[in-house]
Structure formats: C-alpha cells, structure tokens
Amino acid sequence: DKLQLQLKLFQLYHNKQELTEKREIADKKKDEVIKLEKRKEISDEEIKLKKKELAIYNKELANDEQKVKELEAQINKHRPTYIKAKENSTHHQKKIDLAK
C-alpha cells in the first residue's frame, strides 16, 4: 500500500514535470506566433502602402500616356502643313539660287 502510494507520487511528480515542460514549450510557441503575427501585420501594412503607391504611379502613367497620344495627334495633324511649308521654302530657295 505504501509502495503504491510512493509509485503514484513518483508518477505524479514526473507528470507534473512533463506538464511544466510542455507548458514552457507552448509558451515559447505562443511567443513565436505573436512575433510572426506582428511581422505579418507590418508586412501587410507595407504591401498596402506599396499598392497605394502603385495605383498612384499607374494613374500618372495613364495621364502621361494620354498626353503623349494627344501630342502625337497634334503632330500628325500639323505634319502636312509642315511638309507643305518645307516644300515651299525649298522651292523659293531654289528660285533665289537660280536668280543669282
């Protein structure tokens, strides 16, 4: 009877030790999880900011592309006038050269 009691006490002691170790491990794991969650939050915030920046840059790019298209359209609109003026200029220059 006394031996059984000692055996049970021995088992209880070791169970308690094992439980303490398991709790320490669990606490360490919880701390790791908390750290990882904080890192994730920071990363998520950075991603959110980068996405906002990207949206701004995409809008600026779209505006710039639109301006380029408008300028190209203006150039194409005035190209025939430029060509005609250049031809006239060349023609008059030839007349002047021939007159000399």
Coordinates of N, CA and C in Angstrom, one line a residue:
D1 N 0.8 -1.2 0.0 CA 0.0 0.0 0.0 C 0.9 1.3 0.0
K2 N 1.9 1.2 0.8 CA 2.8 2.3 0.9 C 3.6 2.5 -0.4
L3 N 4.0 1.3 -0.9 CA 4.8 1.3 -2.2 C 3.9 1.9 -3.3
Q4 N 2.7 1.5 -3.3 CA 1.8 2.0 -4.4 C 1.6 3.5 -4.3
L5 N 1.5 4.0 -3.1 CA 1.4 5.4 -2.8 C 2.7 6.2 -3.3
Q6 N 3.8 5.6 -3.0 CA 5.1 6.2 -3.5 C 5.2 6.1 -5.0
L7 N 4.7 5.0 -5.6 CA 4.7 4.9 -7.0 C 3.8 6.0 -7.7
K8 N 2.6 6.2 -7.1 CA 1.7 7.2 -7.6 C 2.3 8.6 -7.4
L9 N 2.9 8.9 -6.3 CA 3.6 10.2 -6.1 C 4.7 10.4 -7.1
F10 N 5.5 9.3 -7.3 CA 6.6 9.4 -8.3 C 6.0 9.7 -9.7
Q11 N 4.9 9.0 -10.1 CA 4.3 9.3 -11.4 C 3.7 10.7 -11.4
L12 N 3.1 11.1 -10.4 CA 2.5 12.5 -10.3 C 3.6 13.5 -10.5
Y13 N 4.7 13.3 -9.8 CA 5.9 14.2 -9.9 C 6.4 14.3 -11.3
H14 N 6.6 13.2 -11.9 CA 7.1 13.2 -13.3 C 6.0 13.8 -14.3
N15 N 4.8 13.5 -14.1 CA 3.7 14.0 -14.9 C 3.7 15.6 -14.8
K16 N 3.9 16.0 -13.6 CA 3.9 17.5 -13.3 C 5.1 18.1 -14.0
Q17 N 6.3 17.4 -13.9 CA 7.5 17.9 -14.6 C 7.3 18.0 -16.1
E18 N 6.7 16.9 -16.7 CA 6.4 16.9 -18.1 C 5.4 18.0 -18.5
L19 N 4.4 18.1 -17.7 CA 3.4 19.2 -18.0 C 4.0 20.6 -17.9
T20 N 4.9 20.8 -17.0 CA 5.6 22.1 -16.9 C 6.5 22.3 -18.2
E21 N 7.2 21.3 -18.6 CA 8.0 21.4 -19.8 C 7.1 21.7 -21.0
K22 N 6.0 21.0 -21.1 CA 5.1 21.2 -22.2 C 4.5 22.6 -22.2
R23 N 4.2 23.1 -21.0 CA 3.7 24.5 -20.9 C 4.7 25.5 -21.4
E24 N 6.0 25.3 -21.0 CA 7.1 26.2 -21.4 C 7.2 26.2 -22.9
I25 N 7.2 25.0 -23.5 CA 7.3 24.8 -24.9 C 6.1 25.6 -25.6
A26 N 4.9 25.4 -25.0 CA 3.7 26.0 -25.6 C 3.8 27.5 -25.5
D27 N 4.3 28.0 -24.3 CA 4.5 29.5 -24.2 C 5.5 30.0 -25.2
K28 N 6.6 29.3 -25.4 CA 7.6 29.7 -26.4 C 7.0 29.8 -27.8
K29 N 6.2 28.8 -28.1 CA 5.5 28.7 -29.4 C 4.5 29.9 -29.5
K30 N 3.8 30.2 -28.4 CA 2.9 31.3 -28.5 C 3.6 32.6 -28.7
D31 N 4.8 32.8 -28.1 CA 5.6 34.0 -28.3 C 6.1 34.1 -29.7
E32 N 6.5 32.9 -30.3 CA 6.9 32.9 -31.7 C 5.7 33.3 -32.6
V33 N 4.5 32.8 -32.3 CA 3.4 33.1 -33.1 C 3.1 34.6 -33.0
I34 N 3.1 35.2 -31.8 CA 2.9 36.6 -31.6 C 3.9 37.4 -32.5
K35 N 5.2 37.0 -32.4 CA 6.2 37.7 -33.2 C 5.9 37.6 -34.7
L36 N 5.6 36.4 -35.1 CA 5.3 36.3 -36.5 C 4.0 37.1 -37.0
E37 N 3.0 37.1 -36.1 CA 1.8 37.9 -36.4 C 2.2 39.4 -36.5
K38 N 3.0 39.8 -35.6 CA 3.4 41.3 -35.7 C 4.2 41.5 -37.0
R39 N 5.1 40.6 -37.3 CA 5.8 40.8 -38.6 C 4.9 40.8 -39.8
K40 N 3.9 39.9 -39.7 CA 2.9 39.8 -40.8 C 2.1 41.1 -40.9
E41 N 1.7 41.7 -39.8 CA 1.0 42.9 -39.8 C 1.8 44.0 -40.4
I42 N 3.1 44.1 -40.0 CA 4.0 45.1 -40.6 C 4.1 44.9 -42.1
S43 N 4.3 43.6 -42.5 CA 4.4 43.3 -44.0 C 3.1 43.7 -44.7
D44 N 2.0 43.4 -44.1 CA 0.7 43.7 -44.7 C 0.5 45.2 -44.9
E45 N 1.0 46.0 -43.9 CA 0.9 47.4 -44.0 C 1.8 47.9 -45.1
E46 N 3.0 47.3 -45.2 CA 3.9 47.7 -46.3 C 3.3 47.4 -47.6
I47 N 2.7 46.2 -47.7 CA 2.1 45.8 -49.0 C 1.0 46.8 -49.4
K48 N 0.2 47.2 -48.4 CA -0.9 48.1 -48.6 C -0.4 49.4 -49.1
L49 N 0.7 49.9 -48.5 CA 1.3 51.2 -48.9 C 1.8 51.1 -50.3
K50 N 2.5 50.0 -50.6 CA 3.1 49.8 -51.9 C 2.0 49.7 -53.0
K51 N 0.9 49.1 -52.6 CA -0.2 49.0 -53.6 C -0.8 50.4 -53.9
K52 N -0.9 51.2 -52.8 CA -1.4 52.6 -53.0 C -0.4 53.4 -53.9
E53 N 0.9 53.2 -53.6 CA 1.9 53.9 -54.5 C 1.8 53.4 -55.9
L54 N 1.6 52.1 -56.1 CA 1.5 51.6 -57.5 C 0.2 52.2 -58.2
A55 N -0.9 52.3 -57.4 CA -2.1 52.9 -58.0 C -1.8 54.3 -58.5
I56 N -1.1 55.1 -57.6 CA -0.8 56.5 -57.9 C 0.1 56.5 -59.2
Y57 N 1.1 55.7 -59.2 CA 2.0 55.6 -60.4 C 1.3 55.2 -61.7
N58 N 0.4 54.3 -61.5 CA -0.4 53.8 -62.7 C -1.3 54.9 -63.2
K59 N -1.9 55.7 -62.3 CA -2.7 56.9 -62.8 C -1.8 57.9 -63.5
E60 N -0.6 58.2 -62.9 CA 0.3 59.1 -63.5 C 0.7 58.6 -64.9
L61 N 1.0 57.3 -65.0 CA 1.4 56.8 -66.2 C 0.3 56.9 -67.3
A62 N -0.9 56.6 -66.8 CA -2.0 56.7 -67.8 C -2.2 58.1 -68.2
N63 N -2.1 59.1 -67.3 CA -2.1 60.5 -67.7 C -1.0 60.9 -68.7
D64 N 0.2 60.4 -68.4 CA 1.3 60.7 -69.3 C 1.1 60.1 -70.7
E65 N 0.6 58.9 -70.7 CA 0.3 58.2 -72.0 C -0.7 59.0 -72.8
Q66 N -1.7 59.5 -72.1 CA -2.8 60.2 -72.7 C -2.2 61.5 -73.3
K67 N -1.4 62.2 -72.6 CA -0.7 63.4 -73.1 C 0.1 63.1 -74.3
V68 N 0.8 62.0 -74.3 CA 1.7 61.6 -75.4 C 0.8 61.4 -76.6
K69 N -0.4 60.7 -76.4 CA -1.3 60.4 -77.6 C -1.8 61.8 -78.1
E70 N -2.2 62.7 -77.2 CA -2.7 64.0 -77.7 C -1.6 64.7 -78.5
L71 N -0.4 64.7 -78.0 CA 0.7 65.4 -78.7 C 1.0 64.8 -80.0
E72 N 1.0 63.4 -80.1 CA 1.2 62.8 -81.3 C 0.1 63.1 -82.3
A73 N -1.2 63.2 -81.8 CA -2.3 63.6 -82.7 C -2.1 65.0 -83.2
Q74 N -1.6 65.9 -82.4 CA -1.3 67.3 -82.9 C -0.2 67.3 -83.9
I75 N 0.8 66.5 -83.6 CA 1.9 66.5 -84.6 C 1.4 65.9 -85.9
N76 N 0.7 64.8 -85.9 CA 0.1 64.3 -87.1 C -0.8 65.2 -87.8
K77 N -1.5 66.0 -87.1 CA -2.5 67.0 -87.7 C -1.7 68.1 -88.4
H78 N -0.6 68.5 -87.8 CA 0.2 69.6 -88.4 C 1.3 69.1 -89.4
R79 N 1.5 67.9 -89.5 CA 2.6 67.3 -90.4 C 2.4 67.8 -91.8
P80 N 1.2 67.6 -92.4 CA 1.0 68.1 -93.8 C 1.4 69.6 -94.0
T81 N 1.0 70.4 -93.1 CA 1.3 71.8 -93.1 C 2.8 72.0 -93.1
Y82 N 3.4 71.3 -92.2 CA 4.9 71.4 -92.1 C 5.6 71.0 -93.4
I83 N 5.1 69.9 -93.9 CA 5.7 69.4 -95.2 C 5.5 70.4 -96.3
K84 N 4.3 70.9 -96.4 CA 4.0 71.9 -97.5 C 4.9 73.1 -97.3
A85 N 5.0 73.6 -96.1 CA 5.8 74.8 -95.8 C 7.3 74.5 -96.2
K86 N 7.7 73.3 -95.9 CA 9.1 72.9 -96.2 C 9.3 72.9 -97.7
E87 N 8.4 72.3 -98.4 CA 8.5 72.3 -99.8 C 8.5 73.7 -100.4
N88 N 7.6 74.5 -99.9 CA 7.5 75.9 -100.4 C 8.9 76.6 -100.1
S89 N 9.4 76.4 -99.0 CA 10.7 77.0 -98.6 C 11.8 76.5 -99.5
T90 N 11.8 75.2 -99.8 CA 12.8 74.7 -100.7 C 12.6 75.3 -102.1
H91 N 11.4 75.3 -102.5 CA 11.1 75.9 -103.9 C 11.5 77.3 -104.0
H92 N 11.2 78.2 -103.0 CA 11.6 79.6 -103.0 C 13.2 79.7 -102.9
Q93 N 13.8 78.8 -102.2 CA 15.3 78.9 -102.1 C 15.9 78.6 -103.4
K94 N 15.3 77.6 -104.1 CA 15.8 77.2 -105.5 C 15.6 78.4 -106.4
K95 N 14.5 79.1 -106.3 CA 14.2 80.3 -107.2 C 15.3 81.4 -106.9
I96 N 15.5 81.6 -105.6 CA 16.5 82.6 -105.2 C 17.9 82.2 -105.8
D97 N 18.3 80.9 -105.6 CA 19.6 80.5 -106.1 C 19.6 80.6 -107.6
L98 N 18.6 80.3 -108.3 CA 18.6 80.4 -109.8 C 18.7 81.9 -110.2
A99 N 18.0 82.8 -109.5 CA 18.0 84.2 -109.8 C 19.4 84.8 -109.6
K100 N 20.2 84.2 -108.8 CA 21.6 84.8 -108.6 C 22.5 84.5 -109.7

